[in-house]
mmCIF file of C-alpha atoms in Angstrom:
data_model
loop_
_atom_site.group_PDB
_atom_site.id
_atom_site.type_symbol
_atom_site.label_atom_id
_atom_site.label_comp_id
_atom_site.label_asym_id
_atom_site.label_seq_id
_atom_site.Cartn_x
_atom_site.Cartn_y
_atom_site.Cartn_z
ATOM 1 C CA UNK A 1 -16.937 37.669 5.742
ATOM 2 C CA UNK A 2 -15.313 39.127 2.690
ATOM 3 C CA UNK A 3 -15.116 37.594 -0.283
ATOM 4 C CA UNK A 4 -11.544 37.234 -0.852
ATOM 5 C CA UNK A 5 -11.559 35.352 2.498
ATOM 6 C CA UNK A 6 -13.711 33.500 1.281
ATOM 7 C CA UNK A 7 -11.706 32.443 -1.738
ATOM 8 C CA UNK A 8 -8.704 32.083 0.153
ATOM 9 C CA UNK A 9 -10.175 29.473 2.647
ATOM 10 C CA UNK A 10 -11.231 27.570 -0.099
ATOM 11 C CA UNK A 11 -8.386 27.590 -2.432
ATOM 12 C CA UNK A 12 -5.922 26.939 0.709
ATOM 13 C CA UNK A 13 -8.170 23.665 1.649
ATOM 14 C CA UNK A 14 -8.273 22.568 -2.040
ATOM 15 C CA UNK A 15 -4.637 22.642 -1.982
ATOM 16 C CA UNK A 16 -4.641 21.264 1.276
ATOM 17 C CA UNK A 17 -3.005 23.597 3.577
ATOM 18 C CA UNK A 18 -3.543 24.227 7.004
ATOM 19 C CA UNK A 19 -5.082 27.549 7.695
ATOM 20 C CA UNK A 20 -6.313 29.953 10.793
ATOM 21 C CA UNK A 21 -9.152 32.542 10.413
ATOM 22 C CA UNK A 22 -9.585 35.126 13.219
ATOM 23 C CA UNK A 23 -12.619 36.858 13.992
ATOM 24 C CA UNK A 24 -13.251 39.961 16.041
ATOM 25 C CA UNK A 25 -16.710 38.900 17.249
ATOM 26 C CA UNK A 26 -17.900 42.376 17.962
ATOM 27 C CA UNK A 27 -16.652 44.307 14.782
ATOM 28 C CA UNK A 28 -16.871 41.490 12.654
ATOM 29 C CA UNK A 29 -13.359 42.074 11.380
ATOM 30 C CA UNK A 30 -11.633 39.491 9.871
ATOM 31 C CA UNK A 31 -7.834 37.597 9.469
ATOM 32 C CA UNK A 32 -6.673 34.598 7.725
ATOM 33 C CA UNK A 33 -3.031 33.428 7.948
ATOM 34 C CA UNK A 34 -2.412 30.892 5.333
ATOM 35 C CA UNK A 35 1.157 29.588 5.324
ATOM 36 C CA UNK A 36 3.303 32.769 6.302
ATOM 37 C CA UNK A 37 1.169 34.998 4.489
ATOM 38 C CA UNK A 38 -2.073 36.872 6.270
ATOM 39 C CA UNK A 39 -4.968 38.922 4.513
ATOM 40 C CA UNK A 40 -8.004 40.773 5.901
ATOM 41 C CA UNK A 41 -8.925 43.872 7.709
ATOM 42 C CA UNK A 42 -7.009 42.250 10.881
ATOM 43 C CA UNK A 43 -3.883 42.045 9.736
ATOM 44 C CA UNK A 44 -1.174 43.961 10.776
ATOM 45 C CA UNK A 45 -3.066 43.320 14.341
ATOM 46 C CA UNK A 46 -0.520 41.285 16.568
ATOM 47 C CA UNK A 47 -3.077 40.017 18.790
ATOM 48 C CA UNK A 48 -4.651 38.430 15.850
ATOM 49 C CA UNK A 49 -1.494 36.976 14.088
ATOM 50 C CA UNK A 50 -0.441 35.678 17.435
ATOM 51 C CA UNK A 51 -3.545 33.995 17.838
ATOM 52 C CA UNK A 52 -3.537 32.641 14.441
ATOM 53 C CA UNK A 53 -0.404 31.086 14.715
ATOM 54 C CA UNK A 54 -0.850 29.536 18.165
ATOM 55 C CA UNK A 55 -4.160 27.971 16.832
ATOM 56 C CA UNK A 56 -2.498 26.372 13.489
ATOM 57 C CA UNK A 57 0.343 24.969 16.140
ATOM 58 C CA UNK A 58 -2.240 23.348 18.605
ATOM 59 C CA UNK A 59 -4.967 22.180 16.232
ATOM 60 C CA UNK A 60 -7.474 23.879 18.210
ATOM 61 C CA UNK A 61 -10.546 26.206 17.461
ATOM 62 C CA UNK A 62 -11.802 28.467 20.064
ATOM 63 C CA UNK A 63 -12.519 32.120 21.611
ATOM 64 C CA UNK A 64 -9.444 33.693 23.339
ATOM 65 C CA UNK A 65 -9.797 34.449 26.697
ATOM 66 C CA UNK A 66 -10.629 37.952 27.884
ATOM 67 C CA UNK A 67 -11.112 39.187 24.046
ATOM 68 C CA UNK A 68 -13.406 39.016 21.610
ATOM 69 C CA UNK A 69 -11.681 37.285 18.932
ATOM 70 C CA UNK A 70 -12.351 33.996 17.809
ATOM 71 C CA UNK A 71 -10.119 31.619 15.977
ATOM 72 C CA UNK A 72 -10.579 28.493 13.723
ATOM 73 C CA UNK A 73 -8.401 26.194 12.038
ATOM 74 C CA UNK A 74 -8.919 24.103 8.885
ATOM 75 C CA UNK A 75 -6.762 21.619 9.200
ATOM 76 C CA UNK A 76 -5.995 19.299 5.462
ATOM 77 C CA UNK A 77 -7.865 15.928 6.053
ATOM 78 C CA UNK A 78 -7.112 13.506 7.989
ATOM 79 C CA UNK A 79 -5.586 10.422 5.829
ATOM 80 C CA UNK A 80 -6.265 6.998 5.679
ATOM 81 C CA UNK A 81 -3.905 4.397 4.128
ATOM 82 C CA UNK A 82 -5.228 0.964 3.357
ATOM 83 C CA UNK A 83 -3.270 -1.612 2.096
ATOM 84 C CA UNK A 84 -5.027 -4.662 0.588
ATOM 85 C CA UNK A 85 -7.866 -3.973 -1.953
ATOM 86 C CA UNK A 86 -9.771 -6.388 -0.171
ATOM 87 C CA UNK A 87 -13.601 -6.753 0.921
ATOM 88 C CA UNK A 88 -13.183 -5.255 4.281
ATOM 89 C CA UNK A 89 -11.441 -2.420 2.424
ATOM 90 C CA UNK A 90 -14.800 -2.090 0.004
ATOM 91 C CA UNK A 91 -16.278 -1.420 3.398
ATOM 92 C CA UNK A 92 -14.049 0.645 5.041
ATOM 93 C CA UNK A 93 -12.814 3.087 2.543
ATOM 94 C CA UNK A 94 -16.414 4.366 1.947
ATOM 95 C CA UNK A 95 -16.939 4.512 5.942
ATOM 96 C CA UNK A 96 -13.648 6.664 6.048
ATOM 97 C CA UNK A 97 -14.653 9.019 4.095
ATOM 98 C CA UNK A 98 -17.426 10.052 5.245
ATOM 99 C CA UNK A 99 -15.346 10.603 8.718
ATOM 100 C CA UNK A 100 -13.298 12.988 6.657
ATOM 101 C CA UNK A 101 -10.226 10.612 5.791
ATOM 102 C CA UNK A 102 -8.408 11.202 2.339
ATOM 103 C CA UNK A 103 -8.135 7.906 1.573
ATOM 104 C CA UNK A 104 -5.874 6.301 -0.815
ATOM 105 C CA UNK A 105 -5.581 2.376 -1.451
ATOM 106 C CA UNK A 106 -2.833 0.364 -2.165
ATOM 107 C CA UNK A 107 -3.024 -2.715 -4.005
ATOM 108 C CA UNK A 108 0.106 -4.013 -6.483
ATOM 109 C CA UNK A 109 -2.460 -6.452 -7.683
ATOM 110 C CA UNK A 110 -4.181 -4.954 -10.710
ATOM 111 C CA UNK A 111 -7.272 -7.432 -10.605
ATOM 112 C CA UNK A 112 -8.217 -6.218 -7.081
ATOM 113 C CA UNK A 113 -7.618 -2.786 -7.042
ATOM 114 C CA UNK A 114 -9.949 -2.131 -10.135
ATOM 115 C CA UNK A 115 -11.841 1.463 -10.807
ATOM 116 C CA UNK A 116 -14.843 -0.532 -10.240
ATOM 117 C CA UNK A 117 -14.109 -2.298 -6.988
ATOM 118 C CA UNK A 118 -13.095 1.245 -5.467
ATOM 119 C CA UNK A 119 -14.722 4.027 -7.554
ATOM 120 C CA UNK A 120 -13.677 7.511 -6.488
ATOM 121 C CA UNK A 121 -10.512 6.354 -4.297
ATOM 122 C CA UNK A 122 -7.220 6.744 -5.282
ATOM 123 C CA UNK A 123 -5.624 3.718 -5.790
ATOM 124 C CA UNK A 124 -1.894 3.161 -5.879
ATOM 125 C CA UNK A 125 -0.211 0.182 -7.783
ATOM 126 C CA UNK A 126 2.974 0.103 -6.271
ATOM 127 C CA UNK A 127 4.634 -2.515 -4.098
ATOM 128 C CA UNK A 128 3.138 -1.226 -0.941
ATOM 129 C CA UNK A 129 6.381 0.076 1.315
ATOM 130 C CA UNK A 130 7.238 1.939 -2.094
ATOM 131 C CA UNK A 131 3.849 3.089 -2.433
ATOM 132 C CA UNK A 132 3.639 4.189 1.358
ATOM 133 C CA UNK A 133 7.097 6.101 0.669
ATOM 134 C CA UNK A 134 5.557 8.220 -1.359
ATOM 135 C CA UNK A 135 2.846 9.067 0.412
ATOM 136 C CA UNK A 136 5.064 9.741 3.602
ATOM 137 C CA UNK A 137 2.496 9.267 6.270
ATOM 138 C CA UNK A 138 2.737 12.074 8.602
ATOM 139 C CA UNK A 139 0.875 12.140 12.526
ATOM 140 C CA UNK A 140 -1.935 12.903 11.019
ATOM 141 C CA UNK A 141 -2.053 9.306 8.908
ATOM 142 C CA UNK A 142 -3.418 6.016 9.870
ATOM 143 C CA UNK A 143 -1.793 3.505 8.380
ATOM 144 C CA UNK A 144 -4.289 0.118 7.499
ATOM 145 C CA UNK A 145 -2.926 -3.044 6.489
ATOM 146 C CA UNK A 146 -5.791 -6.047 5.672
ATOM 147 C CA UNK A 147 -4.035 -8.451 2.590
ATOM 148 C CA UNK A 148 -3.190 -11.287 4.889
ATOM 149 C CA UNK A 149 0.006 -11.390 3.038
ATOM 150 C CA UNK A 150 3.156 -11.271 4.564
ATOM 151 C CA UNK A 151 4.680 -10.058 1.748
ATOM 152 C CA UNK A 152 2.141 -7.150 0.478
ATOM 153 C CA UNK A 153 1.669 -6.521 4.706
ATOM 154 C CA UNK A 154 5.142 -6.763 6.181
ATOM 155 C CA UNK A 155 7.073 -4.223 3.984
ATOM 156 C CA UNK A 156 4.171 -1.775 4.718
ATOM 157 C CA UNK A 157 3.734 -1.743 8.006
ATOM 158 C CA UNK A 158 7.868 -1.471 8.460
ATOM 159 C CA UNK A 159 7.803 1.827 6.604
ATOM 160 C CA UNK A 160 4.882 2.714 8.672
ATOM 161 C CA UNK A 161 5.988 2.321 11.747
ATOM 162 C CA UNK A 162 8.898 3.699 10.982
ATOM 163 C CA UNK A 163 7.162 7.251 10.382
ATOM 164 C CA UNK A 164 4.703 8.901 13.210
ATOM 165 C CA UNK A 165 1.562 7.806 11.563
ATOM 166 C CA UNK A 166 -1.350 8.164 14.928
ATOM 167 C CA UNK A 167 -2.711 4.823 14.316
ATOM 168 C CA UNK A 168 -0.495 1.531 12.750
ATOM 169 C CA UNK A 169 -3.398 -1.788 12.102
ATOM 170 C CA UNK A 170 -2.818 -4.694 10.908
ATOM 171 C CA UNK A 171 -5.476 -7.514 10.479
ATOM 172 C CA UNK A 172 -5.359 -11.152 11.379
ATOM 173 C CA UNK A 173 -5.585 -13.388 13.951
ATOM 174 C CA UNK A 174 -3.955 -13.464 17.717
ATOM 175 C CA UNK A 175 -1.525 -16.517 15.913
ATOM 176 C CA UNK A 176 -1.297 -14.492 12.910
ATOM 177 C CA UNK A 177 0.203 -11.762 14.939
ATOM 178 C CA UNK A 178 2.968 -13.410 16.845
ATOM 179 C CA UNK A 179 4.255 -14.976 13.632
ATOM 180 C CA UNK A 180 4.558 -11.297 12.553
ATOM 181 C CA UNK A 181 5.924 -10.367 15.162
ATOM 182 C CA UNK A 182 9.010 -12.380 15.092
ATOM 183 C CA UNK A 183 9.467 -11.324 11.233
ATOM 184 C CA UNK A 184 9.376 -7.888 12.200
ATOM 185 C CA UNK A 185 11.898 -8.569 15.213
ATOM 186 C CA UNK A 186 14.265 -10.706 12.732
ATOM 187 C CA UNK A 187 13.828 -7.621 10.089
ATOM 188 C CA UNK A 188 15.352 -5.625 12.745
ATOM 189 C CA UNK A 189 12.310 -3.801 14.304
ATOM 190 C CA UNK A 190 12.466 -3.293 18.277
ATOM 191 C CA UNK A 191 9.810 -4.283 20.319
ATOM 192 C CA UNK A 192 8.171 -0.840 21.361
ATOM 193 C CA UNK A 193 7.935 -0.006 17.340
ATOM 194 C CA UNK A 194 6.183 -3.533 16.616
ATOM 195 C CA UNK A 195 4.076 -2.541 20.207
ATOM 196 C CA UNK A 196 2.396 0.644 18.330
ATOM 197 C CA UNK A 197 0.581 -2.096 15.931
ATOM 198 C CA UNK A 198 -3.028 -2.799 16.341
ATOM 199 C CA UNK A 199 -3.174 -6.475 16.080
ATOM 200 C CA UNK A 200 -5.737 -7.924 15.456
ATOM 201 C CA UNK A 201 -6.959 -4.935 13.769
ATOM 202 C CA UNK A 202 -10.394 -3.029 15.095
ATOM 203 C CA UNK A 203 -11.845 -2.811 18.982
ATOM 204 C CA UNK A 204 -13.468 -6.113 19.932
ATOM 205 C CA UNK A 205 -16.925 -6.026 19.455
ATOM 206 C CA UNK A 206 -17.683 -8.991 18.012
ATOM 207 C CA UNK A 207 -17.665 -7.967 14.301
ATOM 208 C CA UNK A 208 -18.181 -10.730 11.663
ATOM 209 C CA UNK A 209 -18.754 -9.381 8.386
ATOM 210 C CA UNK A 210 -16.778 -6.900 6.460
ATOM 211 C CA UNK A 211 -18.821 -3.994 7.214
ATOM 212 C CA UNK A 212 -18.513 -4.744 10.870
ATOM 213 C CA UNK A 213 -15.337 -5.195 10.999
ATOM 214 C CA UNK A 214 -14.601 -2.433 9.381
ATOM 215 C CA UNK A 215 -16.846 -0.236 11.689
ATOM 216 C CA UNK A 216 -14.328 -1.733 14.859
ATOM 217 C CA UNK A 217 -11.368 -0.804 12.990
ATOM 218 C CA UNK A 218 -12.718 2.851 12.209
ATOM 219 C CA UNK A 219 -13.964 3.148 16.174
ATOM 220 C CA UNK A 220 -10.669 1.851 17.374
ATOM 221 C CA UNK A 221 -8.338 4.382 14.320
ATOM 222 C CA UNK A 222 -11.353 7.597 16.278
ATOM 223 C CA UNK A 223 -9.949 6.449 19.908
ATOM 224 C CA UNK A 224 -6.325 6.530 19.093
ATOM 225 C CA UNK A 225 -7.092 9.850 16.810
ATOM 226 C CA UNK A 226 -9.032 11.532 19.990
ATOM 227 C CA UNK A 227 -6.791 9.599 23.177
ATOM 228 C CA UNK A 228 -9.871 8.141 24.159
ATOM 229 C CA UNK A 229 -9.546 6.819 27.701
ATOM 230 C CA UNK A 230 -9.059 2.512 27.141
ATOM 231 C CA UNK A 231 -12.593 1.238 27.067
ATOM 232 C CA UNK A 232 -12.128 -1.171 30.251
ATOM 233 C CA UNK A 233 -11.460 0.729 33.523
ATOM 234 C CA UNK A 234 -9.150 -0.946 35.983
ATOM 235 C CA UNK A 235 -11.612 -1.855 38.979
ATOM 236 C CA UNK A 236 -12.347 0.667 41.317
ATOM 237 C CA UNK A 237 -10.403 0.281 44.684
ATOM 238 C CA UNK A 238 -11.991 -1.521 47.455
ATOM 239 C CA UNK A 239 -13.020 0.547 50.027
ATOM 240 C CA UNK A 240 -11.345 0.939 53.175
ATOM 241 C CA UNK A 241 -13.538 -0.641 55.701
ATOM 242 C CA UNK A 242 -17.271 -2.003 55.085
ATOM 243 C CA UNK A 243 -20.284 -0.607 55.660
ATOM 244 C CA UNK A 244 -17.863 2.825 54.615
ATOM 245 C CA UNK A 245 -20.318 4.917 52.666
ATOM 246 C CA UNK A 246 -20.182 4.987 49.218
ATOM 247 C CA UNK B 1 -38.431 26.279 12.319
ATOM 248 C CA UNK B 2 -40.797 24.640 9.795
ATOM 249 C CA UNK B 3 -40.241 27.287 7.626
ATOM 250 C CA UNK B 4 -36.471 26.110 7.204
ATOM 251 C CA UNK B 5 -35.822 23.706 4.667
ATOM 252 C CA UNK B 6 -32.832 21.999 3.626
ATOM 253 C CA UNK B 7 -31.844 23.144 -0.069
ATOM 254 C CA UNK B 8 -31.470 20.618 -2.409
ATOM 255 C CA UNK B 9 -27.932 18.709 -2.036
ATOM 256 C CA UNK B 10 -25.377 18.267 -4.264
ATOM 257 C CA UNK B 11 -23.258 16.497 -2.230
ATOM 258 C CA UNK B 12 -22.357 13.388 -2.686
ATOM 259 C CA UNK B 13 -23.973 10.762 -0.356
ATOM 260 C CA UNK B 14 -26.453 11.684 2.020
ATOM 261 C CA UNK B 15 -28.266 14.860 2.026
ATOM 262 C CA UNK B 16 -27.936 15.583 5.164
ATOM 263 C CA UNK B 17 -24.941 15.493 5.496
ATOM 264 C CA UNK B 18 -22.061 18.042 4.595
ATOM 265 C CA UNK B 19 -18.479 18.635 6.293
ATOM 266 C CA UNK B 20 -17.347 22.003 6.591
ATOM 267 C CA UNK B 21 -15.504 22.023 3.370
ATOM 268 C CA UNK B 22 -18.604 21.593 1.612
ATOM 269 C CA UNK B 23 -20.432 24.014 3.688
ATOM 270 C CA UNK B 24 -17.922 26.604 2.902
ATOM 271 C CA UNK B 25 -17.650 25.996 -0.968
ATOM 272 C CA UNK B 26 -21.469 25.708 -1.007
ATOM 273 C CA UNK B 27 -21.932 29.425 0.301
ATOM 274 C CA UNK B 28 -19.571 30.055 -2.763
ATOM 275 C CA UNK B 29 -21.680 28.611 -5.372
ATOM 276 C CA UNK B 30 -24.756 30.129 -3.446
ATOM 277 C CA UNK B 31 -22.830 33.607 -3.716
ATOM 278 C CA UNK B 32 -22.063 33.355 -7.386
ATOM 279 C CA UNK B 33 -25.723 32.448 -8.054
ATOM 280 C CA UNK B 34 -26.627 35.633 -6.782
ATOM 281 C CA UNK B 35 -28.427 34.518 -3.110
ATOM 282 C CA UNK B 36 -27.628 36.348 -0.048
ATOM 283 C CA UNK B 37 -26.356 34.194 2.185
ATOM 284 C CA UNK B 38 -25.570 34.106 5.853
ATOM 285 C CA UNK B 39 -23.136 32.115 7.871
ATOM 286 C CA UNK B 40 -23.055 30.949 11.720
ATOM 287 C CA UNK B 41 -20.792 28.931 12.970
ATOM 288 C CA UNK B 42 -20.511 27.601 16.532
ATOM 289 C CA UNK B 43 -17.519 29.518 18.602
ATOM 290 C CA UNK B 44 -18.182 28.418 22.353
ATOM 291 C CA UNK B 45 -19.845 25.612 24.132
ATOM 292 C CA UNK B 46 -20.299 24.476 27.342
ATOM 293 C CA UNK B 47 -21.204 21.257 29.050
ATOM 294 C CA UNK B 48 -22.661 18.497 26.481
ATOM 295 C CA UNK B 49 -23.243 20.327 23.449
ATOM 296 C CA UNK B 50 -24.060 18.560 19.604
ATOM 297 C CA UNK B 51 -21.778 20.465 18.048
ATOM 298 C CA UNK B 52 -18.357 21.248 18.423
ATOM 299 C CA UNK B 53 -16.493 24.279 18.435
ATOM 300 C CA UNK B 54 -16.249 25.190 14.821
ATOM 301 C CA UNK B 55 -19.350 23.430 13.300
ATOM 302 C CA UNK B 56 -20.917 26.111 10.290
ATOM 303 C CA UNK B 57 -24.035 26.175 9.029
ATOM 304 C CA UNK B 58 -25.316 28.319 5.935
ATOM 305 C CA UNK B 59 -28.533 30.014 4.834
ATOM 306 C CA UNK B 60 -29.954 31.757 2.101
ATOM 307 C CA UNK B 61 -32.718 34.727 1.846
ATOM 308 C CA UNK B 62 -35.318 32.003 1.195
ATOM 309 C CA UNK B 63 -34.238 29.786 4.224
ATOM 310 C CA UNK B 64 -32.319 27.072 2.045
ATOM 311 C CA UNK B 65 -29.998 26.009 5.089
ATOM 312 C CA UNK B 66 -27.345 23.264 4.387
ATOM 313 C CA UNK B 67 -24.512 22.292 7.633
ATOM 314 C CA UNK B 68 -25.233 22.392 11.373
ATOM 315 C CA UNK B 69 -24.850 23.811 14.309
ATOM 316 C CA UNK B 70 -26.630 21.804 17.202
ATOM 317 C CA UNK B 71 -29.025 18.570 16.690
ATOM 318 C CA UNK B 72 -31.313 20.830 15.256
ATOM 319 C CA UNK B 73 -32.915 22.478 17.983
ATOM 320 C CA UNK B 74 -31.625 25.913 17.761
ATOM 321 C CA UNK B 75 -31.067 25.846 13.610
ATOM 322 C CA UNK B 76 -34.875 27.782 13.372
ATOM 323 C CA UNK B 77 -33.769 30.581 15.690
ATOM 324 C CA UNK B 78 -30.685 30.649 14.001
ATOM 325 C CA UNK B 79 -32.034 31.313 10.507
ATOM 326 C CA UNK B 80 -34.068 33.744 11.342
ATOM 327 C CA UNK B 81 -30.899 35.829 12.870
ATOM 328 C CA UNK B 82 -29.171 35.270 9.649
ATOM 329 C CA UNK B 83 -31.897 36.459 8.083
ATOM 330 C CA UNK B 84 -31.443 39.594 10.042
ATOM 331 C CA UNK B 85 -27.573 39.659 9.674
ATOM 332 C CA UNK B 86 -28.417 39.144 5.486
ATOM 333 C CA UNK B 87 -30.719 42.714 5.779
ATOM 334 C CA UNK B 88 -28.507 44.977 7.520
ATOM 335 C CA UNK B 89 -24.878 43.285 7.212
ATOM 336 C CA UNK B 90 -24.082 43.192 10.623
ATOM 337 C CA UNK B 91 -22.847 40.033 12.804
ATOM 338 C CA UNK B 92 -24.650 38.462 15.603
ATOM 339 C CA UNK B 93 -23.282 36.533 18.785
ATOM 340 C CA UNK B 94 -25.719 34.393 19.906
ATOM 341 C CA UNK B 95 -25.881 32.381 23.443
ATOM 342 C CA UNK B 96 -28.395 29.241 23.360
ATOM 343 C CA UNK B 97 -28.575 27.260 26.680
ATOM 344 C CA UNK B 98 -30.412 26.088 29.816
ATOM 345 C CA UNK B 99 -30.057 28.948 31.684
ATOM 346 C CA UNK B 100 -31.322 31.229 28.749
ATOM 347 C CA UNK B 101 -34.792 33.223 28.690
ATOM 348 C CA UNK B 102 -35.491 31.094 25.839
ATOM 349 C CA UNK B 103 -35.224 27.959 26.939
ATOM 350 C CA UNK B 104 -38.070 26.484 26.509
ATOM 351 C CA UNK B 105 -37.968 27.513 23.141
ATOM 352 C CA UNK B 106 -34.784 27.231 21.842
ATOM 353 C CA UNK B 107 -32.865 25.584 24.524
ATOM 354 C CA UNK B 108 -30.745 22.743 24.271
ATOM 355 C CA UNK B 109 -32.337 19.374 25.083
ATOM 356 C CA UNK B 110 -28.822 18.174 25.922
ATOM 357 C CA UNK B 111 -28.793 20.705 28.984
ATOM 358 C CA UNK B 112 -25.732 22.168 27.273
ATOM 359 C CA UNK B 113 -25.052 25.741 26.383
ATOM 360 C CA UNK B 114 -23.714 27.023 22.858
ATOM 361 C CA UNK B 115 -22.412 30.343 21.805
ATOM 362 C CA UNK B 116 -23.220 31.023 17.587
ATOM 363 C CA UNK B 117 -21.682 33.456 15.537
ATOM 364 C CA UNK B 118 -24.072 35.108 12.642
ATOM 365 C CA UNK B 119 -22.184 36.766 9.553
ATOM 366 C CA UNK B 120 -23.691 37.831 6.143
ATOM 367 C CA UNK B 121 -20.895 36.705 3.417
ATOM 368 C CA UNK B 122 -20.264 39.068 1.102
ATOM 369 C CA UNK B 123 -20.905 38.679 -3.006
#
């Protein structure tokens, strides 16, 4: 790999850009395509720049068929919204990262979203459907809400859900949720947007403490992230007659 | 393979661990300090492989290796083909799996296969 390929790759993740590197596996020849713009001893190849392209508009890394090119994407992080500097966030933002989330906290309330409580996260202070405005959650954005309070979770999760962010949770209770429910309804929210929230928050495995429940939510954000098949399987059908082999 | 030893981290966390931004801006600093250093990343698997498609790892002239590119049971074979690539410059495709002469030695215990790409980086 050159060098200024090299560069490139990293200067186009720092600034968090997707990007597509071709390789000619036999020749070792080389093409990045970062935003409209290619560089490399491959460009000016169409095969390659075709390749590139399709790649950064699927997602997806691979060899091409028949050829000997190779193509990989960098995709900008994944990003994580939580909402609620809370204990199960202490937990959870830590956990995220080290999935590869960018995550950023919101918290209007200054003594809970303190530098200490949350070093190295970025930490917004805004009223949180302001504060999740800005950050314009795109498909690639999960969208965590954990305060408990109506008024810190509601205005949130409206601007969430109505954006494509992959994954929408909110924590609390069954009860919890059907009295959110009907404030999102009355706040003029249909059903199938309210439908796309996670509610109670996390798969249900049992989790008690904030670590745990923090390790459902993340497993349940990975399965919507992936389409993981739902973890219960409808029962197999009977079979036709018995004694039928299996 | 016990000739390979993880360098020294820098990262943040565990030192084991590194995501492929960090592998790839880890070569950098490894280039400016004046190391050789070689990079394979996986391009192809097959079956139930560790890694997925993708996955980088790096190593220097010494063997300093920091990323992955299976569980760890092809990384020694690997290093000493980037050692190779680092000598003459030129890239390697490599094919680990089951069905491979090797197997016993550098087979996958996950009964997968996995196709690795070798590449010095230039200075």
């Amino acid at each position: 790999m050159k060098r200024e390929i090299l560069d490139r790759l990293l200067e186009g993740q720092k600034a968090k850009r997707p990007l597509a590197l071709v390789t000619d596996l036999e020749s070792g020849r080389q093409l990045l395509l970062d935003g409209g713009e290619t560089l490399g001893e491959l460009a000016g190849d169409a095969a390659a720049e075709a390749a590139a392209a399709r790649a950064l508009d699927s997602e997806k890394s691979g060899r091409l068929p028949e050829s000997s090119l190779f193509v990989q994407v960098f995709m900008p992080p994944l990003r994580l919204v939580v909402v609620g500097a809370v204990h199960i966030a202490q937990a959870l933002v830590p956990m995220a990262s080290l999935a590869g989330y960018d995550v950023t906290v919101i918290d209007p309330r200054q003594a809970w979203a303190s530098d200490a409580r949350f070093p190295d996260v970025k930490i917004a202070d805004g009223w949180p459907d302001e504060a999740l405005e800005a950050l314009a959650p795109d498909r690639r954005t999960a969208v965590v809400t954990l305060t408990h309070d109506p008024k810190l979770d509601d205005p949130a999760l409206i601007t969430a859900l109505n954006g494509p962010a992959f994954y929408i949770a909110a924590l609390g209770s069954t009860r919890t949720h059907a009295k959110r429910r009907e404030r999102l309804l009355a706040a003029g929210l249909g059903e199938a947007q309210i439908a796309r929230i996670a509610a109670p928050a996390g798969l249900a495995i049992g989790a008690r403490s904030p670590a745990e429940i923090a390790v459902s939510i993340l497993a349940q954000m990975t399965a919507a992230l992936r389409g993981a098949p739902p973890l219960v399987k409808a029962a197999p059908p009977q079979p036709a007659r018995e004694g039928a082999p299996a | 393979m016990s000739e390979s030893r993880m360098s020294e981290s820098r990262m943040t966390g565990s030192p084991h661990y590194a995501d492929a931004n960090e592998v790839l801006a880890e070569a950098r600093r490894w280039l400016d300090e004046g190391r050789s250093v070689a990079m394979a990343t996986v391009v192809a698997t097959w079956g139930s492989s560790p890694r997925p498609v993708g996955s980088q790892l790096i190593v220097d002239e010494r063997q300093n290796m920091l990323g992955s590119v299976s569980g760890g049971c092809i990384e020694g074979a690997v290093v000493q083909e980037a050692g190779s690539a680092m000598k003459d410059g030129k890239p390697r495709l490599l094919t680990f799996g089951v069905s491979d002469e090797d197997a016993w030695s550098v087979g996958l215990a996950c009964g997968g296969s996995v196709q690795v790409y070798v590449e010095k980086l230039e200075g």
